[in-house]
Structure formats: C-alpha cells, structure tokens
PDB file of C-alpha atoms in Angstrom:
ATOM      1  CA  MET A   1      22.964  -9.751  22.641  1.00 40.00           C
ATOM      2  CA  ASN A   2      19.954  -7.441  22.389  1.00 46.00           C
ATOM      3  CA  ALA A   3      16.312  -8.423  21.693  1.00 45.00           C
ATOM      4  CA  ASP A   4      16.748  -7.614  18.021  1.00 44.00           C
ATOM      5  CA  GLY A   5      19.788  -9.804  17.836  1.00 41.00           C
ATOM      6  CA  ARG A   6      18.016 -12.985  19.199  1.00 46.00           C
ATOM      7  CA  GLN A   7      16.502 -15.254  16.568  1.00 43.00           C
ATOM      8  CA  SER A   8      17.556 -12.806  13.811  1.00 46.00           C
ATOM      9  CA  GLU A   9      17.356 -15.565  11.289  1.00 47.00           C
ATOM     10  CA  ASP A  10      13.603 -15.426  11.571  1.00 70.00           C
ATOM     11  CA  ILE A  11      13.391 -11.911   9.967  1.00 78.00           C
ATOM     12  CA  ARG A  12      11.699 -12.627   6.643  1.00 70.00           C
ATOM     13  CA  PRO A  13       8.270 -11.389   5.172  1.00 75.00           C
ATOM     14  CA  ALA A  14       6.148 -14.228   6.845  1.00 74.00           C
ATOM     15  CA  THR A  15       7.632 -13.666  10.242  1.00 78.00           C
ATOM     16  CA  VAL A  16       8.710 -10.046  10.415  1.00 81.00           C
ATOM     17  CA  HIS A  17       5.886  -9.163  12.719  1.00 80.00           C
ATOM     18  CA  ARG A  18       7.736 -11.266  15.409  1.00 82.00           C
ATOM     19  CA  ALA A  19      10.813  -9.069  15.011  1.00 85.00           C
ATOM     20  CA  TYR A  20       8.550  -5.930  15.371  1.00 86.00           C
ATOM     21  CA  GLY A  21       7.056  -7.513  18.520  1.00 84.00           C
ATOM     22  CA  ARG A  22      10.492  -7.965  20.204  1.00 88.00           C
ATOM     23  CA  VAL A  23      11.267  -4.250  19.945  1.00 89.00           C
ATOM     24  CA  ALA A  24       7.703  -2.960  20.140  1.00 88.00           C
ATOM     25  CA  GLN A  25       8.256  -0.932  23.241  1.00 92.00           C
ATOM     26  CA  PHE A  26      10.814   1.303  21.641  1.00 92.00           C
ATOM     27  CA  PHE A  27       8.810   1.939  18.412  1.00 91.00           C
ATOM     28  CA  ASP A  28       7.038   5.139  19.374  1.00 93.00           C
ATOM     29  CA  GLY A  29      10.222   6.729  20.515  1.00 92.00           C
ATOM     30  CA  TYR A  30      11.966   5.812  17.285  1.00 91.00           C
ATOM     31  CA  VAL A  31       9.345   7.103  14.883  1.00 92.00           C
ATOM     32  CA  ARG A  32       9.189  10.454  16.882  1.00 92.00           C
ATOM     33  CA  THR A  33      12.721  11.058  15.638  1.00 92.00           C
ATOM     34  CA  ILE A  34      11.725  10.690  11.877  1.00 91.00           C
ATOM     35  CA  PRO A  35      10.679  14.073  10.501  1.00 88.00           C
ATOM     36  CA  GLY A  36       7.226  14.093   9.266  1.00 92.00           C
ATOM     37  CA  TYR A  37       6.342  10.682  10.215  1.00 94.00           C
ATOM     38  CA  HIS A  38       3.012  11.236  11.813  1.00 96.00           C
ATOM     39  CA  ALA A  39       2.154  14.266   9.736  1.00 96.00           C
ATOM     40  CA  HIS A  40       2.592  12.179   6.476  1.00 97.00           C
ATOM     41  CA  LEU A  41       0.274   9.503   7.794  1.00 97.00           C
ATOM     42  CA  ARG A  42      -2.377  12.187   8.313  1.00 97.00           C
ATOM     43  CA  VAL A  43      -1.650  13.497   4.729  1.00 97.00           C
ATOM     44  CA  SER A  44      -2.254   9.975   3.164  1.00 98.00           C
ATOM     45  CA  ALA A  45      -5.364   9.619   5.176  1.00 98.00           C
ATOM     46  CA  SER A  46      -6.750  12.904   4.036  1.00 97.00           C
ATOM     47  CA  ARG A  47      -5.857  12.160   0.390  1.00 97.00           C
ATOM     48  CA  MET A  48      -8.566   9.320   0.529  1.00 97.00           C
ATOM     49  CA  GLY A  49     -11.326  12.014   0.341  1.00 95.00           C
ATOM     50  CA  LEU A  50     -13.394  10.392   3.108  1.00 95.00           C
ATOM     51  CA  SER A  51     -16.644  12.283   3.869  1.00 88.00           C
ATOM     52  CA  GLY A  52     -20.148  11.574   5.168  1.00 83.00           C
ATOM     53  CA  GLY A  53     -21.388   9.972   8.372  1.00 85.00           C
ATOM     54  CA  GLY A  54     -21.449   6.270   9.360  1.00 92.00           C
ATOM     55  CA  LEU A  55     -18.195   5.361   7.727  1.00 97.00           C
ATOM     56  CA  ARG A  56     -16.632   1.974   8.549  1.00 97.00           C
ATOM     57  CA  LEU A  57     -12.888   2.062   8.012  1.00 98.00           C
ATOM     58  CA  LEU A  58      -9.976  -0.436   8.128  1.00 98.00           C
ATOM     59  CA  ASP A  59      -6.550   0.313   9.416  1.00 98.00           C
ATOM     60  CA  VAL A  60      -4.498  -2.702   8.423  1.00 97.00           C
ATOM     61  CA  GLY A  61      -0.983  -3.010   9.722  1.00 95.00           C
ATOM     62  CA  CYS A  62      -1.909  -0.482  12.483  1.00 96.00           C
ATOM     63  CA  GLY A  63       1.220  -0.968  14.627  1.00 95.00           C
ATOM     64  CA  THR A  64       1.132   1.071  17.723  1.00 96.00           C
ATOM     65  CA  GLY A  65      -1.765   3.293  16.411  1.00 97.00           C
ATOM     66  CA  ALA A  66      -0.225   6.136  14.555  1.00 97.00           C
ATOM     67  CA  SER A  67      -2.081   5.395  11.383  1.00 97.00           C
ATOM     68  CA  THR A  68      -5.232   4.782  13.461  1.00 98.00           C
ATOM     69  CA  GLU A  69      -4.938   8.233  14.685  1.00 97.00           C
ATOM     70  CA  ALA A  70      -4.453   9.628  11.211  1.00 97.00           C
ATOM     71  CA  LEU A  71      -7.695   7.874   9.966  1.00 97.00           C
ATOM     72  CA  LEU A  72      -9.654   9.482  13.016  1.00 96.00           C
ATOM     73  CA  THR A  73      -8.267  12.953  12.097  1.00 96.00           C
ATOM     74  CA  ALA A  74      -9.473  12.467   8.546  1.00 96.00           C
ATOM     75  CA  ALA A  75     -12.915  11.056   9.417  1.00 96.00           C
ATOM     76  CA  PRO A  76     -13.600  12.124  13.111  1.00 93.00           C
ATOM     77  CA  GLY A  77     -16.937  10.271  13.414  1.00 91.00           C
ATOM     78  CA  ALA A  78     -15.941   7.041  11.619  1.00 96.00           C
ATOM     79  CA  GLU A  79     -15.840   3.543  13.163  1.00 97.00           C
ATOM     80  CA  VAL A  80     -12.261   2.248  12.691  1.00 97.00           C
ATOM     81  CA  VAL A  81     -11.161  -1.471  12.890  1.00 98.00           C
ATOM     82  CA  ALA A  82      -7.420  -1.546  13.410  1.00 97.00           C
ATOM     83  CA  ALA A  83      -5.557  -4.785  12.779  1.00 97.00           C
ATOM     84  CA  ASP A  84      -1.995  -5.877  13.281  1.00 96.00           C
ATOM     85  CA  ALA A  85      -0.080  -9.063  13.294  1.00 94.00           C
ATOM     86  CA  SER A  86       2.169  -8.178  16.302  1.00 94.00           C
ATOM     87  CA  ALA A  87       0.516  -8.714  19.516  1.00 95.00           C
ATOM     88  CA  GLU A  88       3.033  -6.554  21.315  1.00 96.00           C
ATOM     89  CA  MET A  89       2.470  -3.588  18.988  1.00 96.00           C
ATOM     90  CA  LEU A  90      -1.229  -3.918  19.498  1.00 96.00           C
ATOM     91  CA  GLY A  91      -0.752  -4.094  23.247  1.00 96.00           C
ATOM     92  CA  ILE A  92       0.959  -0.645  23.182  1.00 96.00           C
ATOM     93  CA  ALA A  93      -1.790   0.746  20.864  1.00 97.00           C
ATOM     94  CA  ARG A  94      -4.620  -0.411  23.111  1.00 96.00           C
ATOM     95  CA  ARG A  95      -3.156   1.361  26.082  1.00 96.00           C
ATOM     96  CA  LYS A  96      -3.605   4.683  24.389  1.00 96.00           C
ATOM     97  CA  ASN A  97      -6.714   6.899  24.735  1.00 95.00           C
ATOM     98  CA  TRP A  98      -9.176   5.972  22.058  1.00 97.00           C
ATOM     99  CA  PRO A  99     -12.877   6.597  21.458  1.00 95.00           C
ATOM    100  CA  PRO A 100     -15.152   3.571  21.778  1.00 95.00           C
ATOM    101  CA  ARG A 101     -15.658   3.373  18.060  1.00 95.00           C
ATOM    102  CA  VAL A 102     -12.056   2.124  17.696  1.00 97.00           C
ATOM    103  CA  THR A 103     -11.558  -1.695  17.726  1.00 97.00           C
ATOM    104  CA  PHE A 104      -8.179  -3.358  17.764  1.00 97.00           C
ATOM    105  CA  VAL A 105      -7.759  -6.891  16.255  1.00 97.00           C
ATOM    106  CA  HIS A 106      -4.671  -9.226  16.477  1.00 96.00           C
ATOM    107  CA  SER A 107      -4.555 -10.728  13.047  1.00 95.00           C
ATOM    108  CA  ARG A 108      -2.488 -11.043   9.845  1.00 93.00           C
ATOM    109  CA  LEU A 109      -4.014  -9.813   6.640  1.00 93.00           C
ATOM    110  CA  GLU A 110      -4.468 -13.325   5.443  1.00 91.00           C
ATOM    111  CA  THR A 111      -6.527 -14.378   8.553  1.00 92.00           C
ATOM    112  CA  LEU A 112      -8.748 -11.302   9.069  1.00 94.00           C
ATOM    113  CA  ALA A 113     -11.973 -13.322   8.446  1.00 93.00           C
ATOM    114  CA  GLU A 114     -10.997 -15.980  11.070  1.00 93.00           C
ATOM    115  CA  ALA A 115     -10.420 -13.051  13.532  1.00 94.00           C
ATOM    116  CA  GLY A 116     -13.950 -11.782  12.776  1.00 93.00           C
ATOM    117  CA  VAL A 117     -13.105  -8.890  10.507  1.00 95.00           C
ATOM    118  CA  GLU A 118     -15.181  -8.845   7.373  1.00 93.00           C
ATOM    119  CA  GLY A 119     -16.062  -6.213   4.900  1.00 92.00           C
ATOM    120  CA  PRO A 120     -17.306  -4.218   3.244  1.00 96.00           C
ATOM    121  CA  PHE A 121     -15.413  -1.118   4.411  1.00 97.00           C
ATOM    122  CA  ASP A 122     -15.833   2.497   3.303  1.00 97.00           C
ATOM    123  CA  GLY A 123     -12.097   2.927   3.055  1.00 98.00           C
ATOM    124  CA  ILE A 124      -8.769   1.235   3.877  1.00 98.00           C
ATOM    125  CA  LEU A 125      -5.457   2.725   4.990  1.00 98.00           C
ATOM    126  CA  ALA A 126      -2.437   0.277   4.722  1.00 98.00           C
ATOM    127  CA  ALA A 127       0.612   2.212   6.108  1.00 97.00           C
ATOM    128  CA  TYR A 128       3.971   0.532   5.580  1.00 95.00           C
ATOM    129  CA  LEU A 129       2.201  -2.862   5.261  1.00 94.00           C
ATOM    130  CA  VAL A 130       2.440  -3.737   1.520  1.00 93.00           C
ATOM    131  CA  SER A 131       6.300  -3.615   1.429  1.00 90.00           C
ATOM    132  CA  ASN A 132       6.341  -6.040   4.380  1.00 89.00           C
ATOM    133  CA  LEU A 133       3.956  -8.666   2.712  1.00 91.00           C
ATOM    134  CA  PRO A 134       5.341 -11.902   1.448  1.00 88.00           C
ATOM    135  CA  ASP A 135       3.398 -11.356  -1.819  1.00 91.00           C
ATOM    136  CA  ALA A 136       2.340  -7.658  -2.421  1.00 93.00           C
ATOM    137  CA  GLU A 137      -0.142  -8.439  -5.253  1.00 93.00           C
ATOM    138  CA  ILE A 138      -1.923 -11.152  -3.458  1.00 94.00           C
ATOM    139  CA  GLY A 139      -2.269  -8.916  -0.339  1.00 94.00           C
ATOM    140  CA  LEU A 140      -3.628  -6.103  -2.456  1.00 96.00           C
ATOM    141  CA  ARG A 141      -6.266  -8.462  -3.981  1.00 96.00           C
ATOM    142  CA  ARG A 142      -7.388  -9.387  -0.373  1.00 96.00           C
ATOM    143  CA  LEU A 143      -7.718  -5.744   0.474  1.00 97.00           C
ATOM    144  CA  LEU A 144      -9.804  -5.143  -2.740  1.00 97.00           C
ATOM    145  CA  THR A 145     -12.342  -7.742  -1.535  1.00 96.00           C
ATOM    146  CA  LEU A 146     -12.781  -5.967   1.707  1.00 97.00           C
ATOM    147  CA  LEU A 147     -13.952  -2.608   0.214  1.00 97.00           C
ATOM    148  CA  LYS A 148     -17.404  -1.529  -0.825  1.00 96.00           C
ATOM    149  CA  PRO A 149     -17.738  -0.825  -4.652  1.00 96.00           C
ATOM    150  CA  GLY A 150     -16.226   2.514  -5.334  1.00 96.00           C
ATOM    151  CA  ALA A 151     -14.523   2.811  -1.958  1.00 97.00           C
ATOM    152  CA  PRO A 152     -10.951   4.030  -1.641  1.00 98.00           C
ATOM    153  CA  ILE A 153      -7.650   2.713  -0.412  1.00 98.00           C
ATOM    154  CA  ALA A 154      -4.524   4.501   0.416  1.00 98.00           C
ATOM    155  CA  VAL A 155      -1.256   2.576   0.576  1.00 98.00           C
ATOM    156  CA  HIS A 156       1.245   4.698   2.432  1.00 97.00           C
ATOM    157  CA  ASP A 157       4.768   3.259   1.867  1.00 96.00           C
ATOM    158  CA  TYR A 158       8.286   3.695   0.701  1.00 94.00           C
ATOM    159  CA  ALA A 159       8.977   3.138  -3.033  1.00 93.00           C
ATOM    160  CA  VAL A 160      12.435   3.482  -4.518  1.00 92.00           C
ATOM    161  CA  GLY A 161      13.283   2.331  -8.044  1.00 86.00           C
ATOM    162  CA  GLY A 162      15.556   4.393 -10.009  1.00 85.00           C
ATOM    163  CA  ALA A 163      19.169   5.290  -9.497  1.00 86.00           C
ATOM    164  CA  ARG A 164      18.533   8.647  -7.812  1.00 87.00           C
ATOM    165  CA  SER A 165      15.854   7.384  -5.403  1.00 87.00           C
ATOM    166  CA  ARG A 166      17.954   4.342  -4.552  1.00 89.00           C
ATOM    167  CA  SER A 167      20.946   6.608  -3.834  1.00 88.00           C
ATOM    168  CA  ARG A 168      18.708   8.868  -1.670  1.00 88.00           C
ATOM    169  CA  TRP A 169      17.267   5.846   0.177  1.00 89.00           C
ATOM    170  CA  ALA A 170      20.838   4.553   0.896  1.00 89.00           C
ATOM    171  CA  SER A 171      21.815   8.054   2.215  1.00 89.00           C
ATOM    172  CA  ALA A 172      18.612   8.392   4.332  1.00 89.00           C
ATOM    173  CA  SER A 173      19.092   4.878   5.711  1.00 88.00           C
ATOM    174  CA  TRP A 174      22.819   4.839   6.491  1.00 89.00           C
ATOM    175  CA  GLY A 175      23.093   8.431   7.335  1.00 88.00           C
ATOM    176  CA  TYR A 176      20.073   8.682   9.790  1.00 88.00           C
ATOM    177  CA  LEU A 177      17.492   5.911   9.903  1.00 88.00           C
ATOM    178  CA  LEU A 178      19.761   2.947  10.726  1.00 88.00           C
ATOM    179  CA  PRO A 179      21.802   4.850  13.362  1.00 89.00           C
ATOM    180  CA  MET A 180      18.583   6.024  15.051  1.00 87.00           C
ATOM    181  CA  ALA A 181      17.156   2.491  14.819  1.00 87.00           C
ATOM    182  CA  SER A 182      20.178   1.238  16.815  1.00 88.00           C
ATOM    183  CA  LEU A 183      20.058   4.106  19.289  1.00 88.00           C
ATOM    184  CA  ARG A 184      16.308   4.644  19.904  1.00 86.00           C
ATOM    185  CA  TRP A 185      14.527   1.457  18.584  1.00 89.00           C
ATOM    186  CA  HIS A 186      17.184  -1.101  19.543  1.00 88.00           C
ATOM    187  CA  ALA A 187      16.530  -2.855  16.250  1.00 86.00           C
ATOM    188  CA  PRO A 188      19.656  -2.674  14.042  1.00 88.00           C
ATOM    189  CA  LEU A 189      19.039  -6.002  12.408  1.00 88.00           C
ATOM    190  CA  LEU A 190      15.267  -5.310  11.691  1.00 83.00           C
ATOM    191  CA  SER A 191      16.117  -1.951  10.322  1.00 86.00           C
ATOM    192  CA  ARG A 192      18.841  -3.315   7.965  1.00 90.00           C
ATOM    193  CA  TYR A 193      16.237  -5.906   6.834  1.00 87.00           C
ATOM    194  CA  ARG A 194      13.829  -3.099   6.048  1.00 89.00           C
ATOM    195  CA  TYR A 195      16.415  -1.269   4.107  1.00 89.00           C
ATOM    196  CA  ARG A 196      17.097  -4.190   1.908  1.00 89.00           C
ATOM    197  CA  ARG A 197      13.331  -5.014   1.640  1.00 89.00           C
ATOM    198  CA  VAL A 198      12.426  -1.609   0.451  1.00 91.00           C
ATOM    199  CA  ARG A 199      15.343  -1.299  -1.906  1.00 88.00           C
ATOM    200  CA  SER A 200      14.382  -4.599  -3.661  1.00 87.00           C
ATOM    201  CA  ALA A 201      10.628  -3.983  -3.741  1.00 87.00           C
ATOM    202  CA  GLY A 202      10.537  -1.776  -6.864  1.00 87.00           C
ATOM    203  CA  GLY A 203       9.697   1.861  -7.536  1.00 93.00           C
ATOM    204  CA  VAL A 204       6.642   3.886  -7.973  1.00 94.00           C
ATOM    205  CA  ALA A 205       5.505   2.421 -11.325  1.00 94.00           C
ATOM    206  CA  THR A 206       5.918  -1.185  -9.848  1.00 94.00           C
ATOM    207  CA  MET A 207       3.476  -0.359  -7.143  1.00 95.00           C
ATOM    208  CA  VAL A 208       0.983   1.209  -9.535  1.00 96.00           C
ATOM    209  CA  HIS A 209       1.187  -1.909 -11.748  1.00 95.00           C
ATOM    210  CA  ARG A 210       0.588  -4.082  -8.840  1.00 95.00           C
ATOM    211  CA  MET A 211      -2.494  -2.203  -7.646  1.00 96.00           C
ATOM    212  CA  GLN A 212      -3.929  -2.194 -11.318  1.00 96.00           C
ATOM    213  CA  ARG A 213      -3.303  -6.032 -11.628  1.00 96.00           C
ATOM    214  CA  ALA A 214      -4.915  -6.556  -8.210  1.00 96.00           C
ATOM    215  CA  GLY A 215      -8.126  -4.929  -9.693  1.00 96.00           C
ATOM    216  CA  PHE A 216      -8.027  -1.291  -8.377  1.00 97.00           C
ATOM    217  CA  VAL A 217      -9.152   1.472 -10.742  1.00 97.00           C
ATOM    218  CA  ASP A 218      -8.236   5.169 -10.802  1.00 97.00           C
ATOM    219  CA  VAL A 219      -4.798   4.372  -9.386  1.00 97.00           C
ATOM    220  CA  ARG A 220      -2.596   7.434  -8.921  1.00 96.00           C
ATOM    221  CA  VAL A 221       0.306   8.394  -6.658  1.00 96.00           C
ATOM    222  CA  GLN A 222       1.463  11.468  -4.738  1.00 96.00           C
ATOM    223  CA  THR A 223       4.749  11.817  -2.932  1.00 94.00           C
ATOM    224  CA  MET A 224       5.371  13.509   0.363  1.00 94.00           C
ATOM    225  CA  GLY A 225       6.855  17.023   0.595  1.00 86.00           C
ATOM    226  CA  GLY A 226      10.020  17.921   2.432  1.00 82.00           C
ATOM    227  CA  VAL A 227      12.950  15.642   2.983  1.00 83.00           C
ATOM    228  CA  GLN A 228      10.827  12.422   2.303  1.00 86.00           C
ATOM    229  CA  GLN A 229       9.973  13.585  -1.156  1.00 87.00           C
ATOM    230  CA  HIS A 230      10.161  10.673  -3.634  1.00 90.00           C
ATOM    231  CA  LEU A 231      10.888   8.157  -0.795  1.00 92.00           C
ATOM    232  CA  VAL A 232       7.445   7.903   0.955  1.00 95.00           C
ATOM    233  CA  HIS A 233       4.251   8.041  -1.206  1.00 96.00           C
ATOM    234  CA  THR A 234       0.451   7.726  -1.091  1.00 97.00           C
ATOM    235  CA  PHE A 235      -0.751   5.188  -3.582  1.00 98.00           C
ATOM    236  CA  LEU A 236      -4.377   5.818  -4.070  1.00 98.00           C
ATOM    237  CA  GLY A 237      -7.019   3.533  -5.875  1.00 98.00           C
ATOM    238  CA  ARG A 238     -10.562   2.429  -5.486  1.00 97.00           C
ATOM    239  CA  ARG A 239     -12.562  -0.670  -5.926  1.00 97.00           C
ATOM    240  CA  PRO A 240     -14.455  -0.618  -9.204  1.00 96.00           C
ATOM    241  CA  ASP A 241     -18.107   0.524  -9.070  1.00 92.00           C
ATOM    242  CA  GLU A 242     -19.354  -2.805 -10.404  1.00 75.00           C
ATOM    243  CA  PRO A 243     -17.863  -6.174  -9.908  1.00 61.00           C
ATOM    244  CA  ASP A 244     -15.389  -7.551 -12.370  1.00 57.00           C
ATOM    245  CA  VAL A 245     -15.662  -4.450 -14.487  1.00 52.00           C
ATOM    246  CA  VAL A 246     -12.753  -5.216 -16.850  1.00 48.00           C
ATOM    247  CA  GLY A 247     -13.823  -8.873 -17.468  1.00 50.00           C
ATOM    248  CA  GLU A 248     -17.357  -7.888 -17.947  1.00 55.00           C
ATOM    249  CA  ARG A 249     -16.481  -5.429 -20.610  1.00 51.00           C
ATOM    250  CA  ALA A 250     -14.405  -7.954 -22.487  1.00 49.00           C
ATOM    251  CA  ARG A 251     -17.263 -10.426 -22.376  1.00 53.00           C
ATOM    252  CA  SER A 252     -19.706  -7.683 -23.483  1.00 58.00           C
ATOM    253  CA  ARG A 253     -17.648  -6.976 -26.440  1.00 55.00           C
ATOM    254  CA  ALA A 254     -17.391 -10.750 -27.306  1.00 58.00           C
ATOM    255  CA  ARG A 255     -21.107 -11.147 -26.972  1.00 63.00           C
ATOM    256  CA  ALA A 256     -21.743  -7.977 -29.213  1.00 66.00           C
ATOM    257  CA  ALA A 257     -19.333  -9.335 -31.891  1.00 63.00           C
ATOM    258  CA  ALA A 258     -21.139 -12.816 -31.815  1.00 63.00           C
ATOM    259  CA  ALA A 259     -24.459 -11.127 -32.151  1.00 68.00           C
ATOM    260  CA  GLU A 260     -23.290  -8.947 -35.094  1.00 67.00           C
ATOM    261  CA  ALA A 261     -21.910 -12.041 -36.795  1.00 63.00           C
ATOM    262  CA  GLU A 262     -25.098 -13.996 -36.365  1.00 63.00           C
ATOM    263  CA  SER A 263     -26.971 -11.131 -37.990  1.00 65.00           C
ATOM    264  CA  ARG A 264     -24.513 -11.261 -40.917  1.00 60.00           C
ATOM    265  CA  GLU A 265     -24.876 -15.059 -41.227  1.00 54.00           C
ATOM    266  CA  ALA A 266     -28.612 -14.618 -41.366  1.00 58.00           C
ATOM    267  CA  ALA A 267     -28.220 -12.084 -44.203  1.00 57.00           C
ATOM    268  CA  ASP A 268     -25.511 -13.718 -46.329  1.00 52.00           C
ATOM    269  CA  GLY A 269     -24.488 -17.029 -44.820  1.00 47.00           C
ATOM    270  CA  VAL A 270     -21.149 -15.909 -43.292  1.00 40.00           C
ATOM    271  CA  GLY A 271     -20.043 -18.279 -40.527  1.00 39.00           C
ATOM    272  CA  VAL A 272     -20.541 -17.262 -36.829  1.00 37.00           C
ATOM    273  CA  PRO A 273     -17.253 -16.555 -34.832  1.00 37.00           C
ATOM    274  CA  GLN A 274     -17.114 -17.755 -31.265  1.00 39.00           C
ATOM    275  CA  PRO A 275     -17.189 -15.401 -28.274  1.00 36.00           C
ATOM    276  CA  ASP A 276     -13.302 -16.102 -27.815  1.00 36.00           C
ATOM    277  CA  ASP A 277     -12.553 -14.595 -31.171  1.00 35.00           C
ATOM    278  CA  VAL A 278     -12.035 -11.134 -29.935  1.00 34.00           C
ATOM    279  CA  GLY A 279      -9.827  -9.175 -32.237  1.00 35.00           C
ATOM    280  CA  PRO A 280      -6.340  -7.847 -31.353  1.00 35.00           C
ATOM    281  CA  ASP A 281      -7.503  -4.340 -30.986  1.00 36.00           C
ATOM    282  CA  GLU A 282     -10.116  -5.269 -28.418  1.00 32.00           C
ATOM    283  CA  ALA A 283      -7.647  -7.414 -26.519  1.00 33.00           C
ATOM    284  CA  ARG A 284      -5.041  -4.640 -26.513  1.00 32.00           C
ATOM    285  CA  SER A 285      -7.698  -2.289 -25.189  1.00 31.00           C
ATOM    286  CA  GLU A 286      -8.366  -4.307 -22.068  1.00 29.00           C
ATOM    287  CA  GLU A 287      -4.722  -4.911 -21.554  1.00 30.00           C
ATOM    288  CA  THR A 288      -4.095  -1.248 -21.543  1.00 28.00           C
ATOM    289  CA  TYR A 289      -6.982  -0.603 -19.170  1.00 26.00           C
ATOM    290  CA  THR A 290      -5.800  -3.052 -16.594  1.00 30.00           C
ATOM    291  CA  ASP A 291      -1.915  -3.015 -16.771  1.00 31.00           C
ATOM    292  CA  GLU A 292      -0.457   0.183 -18.062  1.00 31.00           C
ATOM    293  CA  ALA A 293       0.623   2.981 -15.691  1.00 34.00           C
ATOM    294  CA  HIS A 294       1.108   6.522 -17.008  1.00 33.00           C
ATOM    295  CA  PRO A 295       4.136   8.047 -15.414  1.00 32.00           C
ATOM    296  CA  GLY A 296       3.783  11.806 -15.256  1.00 32.00           C
ATOM    297  CA  ASP A 297       3.963  14.614 -12.698  1.00 34.00           C
ATOM    298  CA  GLN A 298       3.279  14.363  -8.985  1.00 34.00           C
ATOM    299  CA  GLY A 299      -0.448  15.313  -9.058  1.00 36.00           C
ATOM    300  CA  PRO A 300      -3.406  13.037  -9.842  1.00 35.00           C
ATOM    301  CA  ARG A 301      -4.421  12.535 -13.457  1.00 35.00           C
ATOM    302  CA  GLN A 302      -8.009  11.778 -14.456  1.00 35.00           C
ATOM    303  CA  GLY A 303      -8.857   8.554 -16.251  1.00 35.00           C
ATOM    304  CA  HIS A 304      -8.891   4.806 -15.572  1.00 35.00           C
ATOM    305  CA  GLY A 305      -5.116   4.478 -16.000  1.00 38.00           C
ATOM    306  CA  GLY A 306      -4.364   6.952 -13.156  1.00 40.00           C
ATOM    307  CA  ALA A 307      -1.001   8.763 -12.825  1.00 41.00           C
ATOM    308  CA  ALA A 308       2.301   7.747 -11.427  1.00 42.00           C
ATOM    309  CA  ASP A 309       5.030   9.882  -9.923  1.00 41.00           C
ATOM    310  CA  ARG A 310       7.721  11.084 -12.069  1.00 42.00           C
ATOM    311  CA  PRO A 311      10.274   8.371 -13.097  1.00 41.00           C
ATOM    312  CA  ASP A 312      12.814   8.037 -10.419  1.00 44.00           C
ATOM    313  CA  ASP A 313      15.634   9.067 -12.700  1.00 38.00           C
ATOM    314  CA  ASP A 314      13.897  12.419 -13.097  1.00 36.00           C
ATOM    315  CA  GLU A 315      13.270  13.060  -9.471  1.00 39.00           C
ATOM    316  CA  ALA A 316      14.624  16.250  -7.943  1.00 35.00           C
ATOM    317  CA  THR A 317      17.242  15.918  -5.259  1.00 33.00           C
ATOM    318  CA  PRO A 318      16.330  17.049  -1.660  1.00 34.00           C
ATOM    319  CA  PRO A 319      17.257  20.484  -0.531  1.00 32.00           C
ATOM    320  CA  GLN A 320      20.965  20.698   0.346  1.00 36.00           C
ATOM    321  CA  GLY A 321      21.651  20.613   4.087  1.00 39.00           C
ATOM    322  CA  SER A 322      18.561  18.681   5.089  1.00 38.00           C
ATOM    323  CA  PRO A 323      18.554  15.053   6.299  1.00 40.00           C
ATOM    324  CA  SER A 324      17.256  12.710   3.732  1.00 38.00           C
ATOM    325  CA  VAL A 325      14.779  10.534   5.672  1.00 36.00           C
TER     326      VAL A 325
END
C-alpha cells in the first residue's frame, strides 16, 4: 500500500494537510504537469493591484511555495509571510532559493496568532485554501481581520456549480487530473477526495456570497483563460476602509430616524420610535449591500456588490481537442 493509501480514513477537511504531507515530495512534479498552474497563480497575484514600497503580504496555504513565488513576482520588494499547515510541504518550500524578506511559518489558519503571525497585512493570497477549509466562511472572516483597512485579498481556487461546469470538472478530473495524480503524485485517494470536495463546495456565486457575508467589499471574480476557463478563478475583495461599515450605516440611519422623530415630537407630540424601528426599505438596503451577488460577465464591475462570473449554465465549453484541466 502506498503512502496515500495509509490512514486514508483521515482525509477530511480538518486533517487534509496530513494527507498532503504524506505525498509532499511528489507535489511539485505533479503540478508541473497541469497546464497553466504556475502562470495562473501569477495572474491571481497580479490582479490584486499591489503597488508601492514597504508592502507586507501573507501567503496562506503556501504549500511548496508556488504561490509565494507568484506574490514576489507581483510585488518584487515586498515582505512575504508564507504559512502552511503541512510541515512536509513547508520543508520543501524552505529548501528553495528565497530572498531574506520571505518567512515560512508552520501553522494552520486558525492558529496563526499562536505561531506569531499577526496583521495587519497589505494583501493576502489564498491559493487552493478556502475549498480545503472545514468552514469556508469562518476562515474568510479570519482572513479579513488580518488585512489593513482597504487592503485586497485574492482567493485563487476551483469553483464549479452549474451542470456544465460540473461536467467539465468531471471530465478534467477523470480524464487527466486523477490519472496524473496517481502517476506523478502517488496520491489517488487524496486526489479523489479533492475532486469530491470541489464538486460539493458550490460555484462562483456561492463563493461571492461567502466573501460578502464574511465582510469583504468590492467582491468580484475573474476566471482563467485557456483550458482552465470556468474551473479556476480569482475571487477578489478588500477589507472595508472603515471598521464595521455596514453595521455602522444601519446604526446611523436608525439614529437619524430617532432624531427626526424627536423633532416631530417636539413640534406636534408624536411618539418617538426606538432605534430598532428601522423601516423595511432601510433593512432591505443593508441586506442587499451585504448579501447579493450580481452575476454578469467575466470582467470586474464597479460598485459595492461586485461582479460574479457568468452563471455556470451559460459558460462556454472549452475548445475542442484541448485537455480540460
């Protein structure tokens, strides 16, 4: 029985890093066979719009360092803290040639503070992390707290939701990814776990909603080009410029309504409503601001709601004759 086969019952969100650790030595060889793997990480890092000097960035779920390299390409002078839950994956990353401003930390997302990693950061890249988390929304909320106000996040991950993208994901997995995972990664059970995990995690709109509920604003999504189109995406968002911006707006409206009512009472004796008596229009306005995605075309759309990719059922099929990965 190979390393992936041992303790296969342990492969679940809370312990999946152990399965990665058991086959870490083969990971780089495997991802080199995936068309666009490294280039797409660089695309997601570049979409963050990082600029200026003295940046401090977090690469969470860094694995063997491919996403770390992508961040350094997008922001050559930045300080990068790269964290991963797998000691074995980190061991491989550390043996590579890095500038002194890169620091690797062995930690799960939930225990970063205990490992000495604290914000605020000028940007966060989370590559193939969120789909592996036990609770994606809780994890996204933790990431939000690590950002400076206004700072960006890029979640680089798979998302398949509609019938067409699910079919494309099955074709990519069973036709290429799973066989190569057995041949080059020696991880057939882990790869099948990932196939099921991605298939059940929801599509583009689901991820957009999760990010909005976690507190990110200007949420938008762009897919990758080529054969990974509508399978791998960059989900972009940022921490609000001011803390608790949505809740503060609701409270401000309630205070304004109460003040206006007090003025009316002074003039004509009308009773004063309490701050909780916000009307349905105001309540609906705040709900729309935080929870509604706006599915549209692939490019970014301006405004607080952001933009989502085209609905999965409307996605174009990959070019004929190309491997779907």
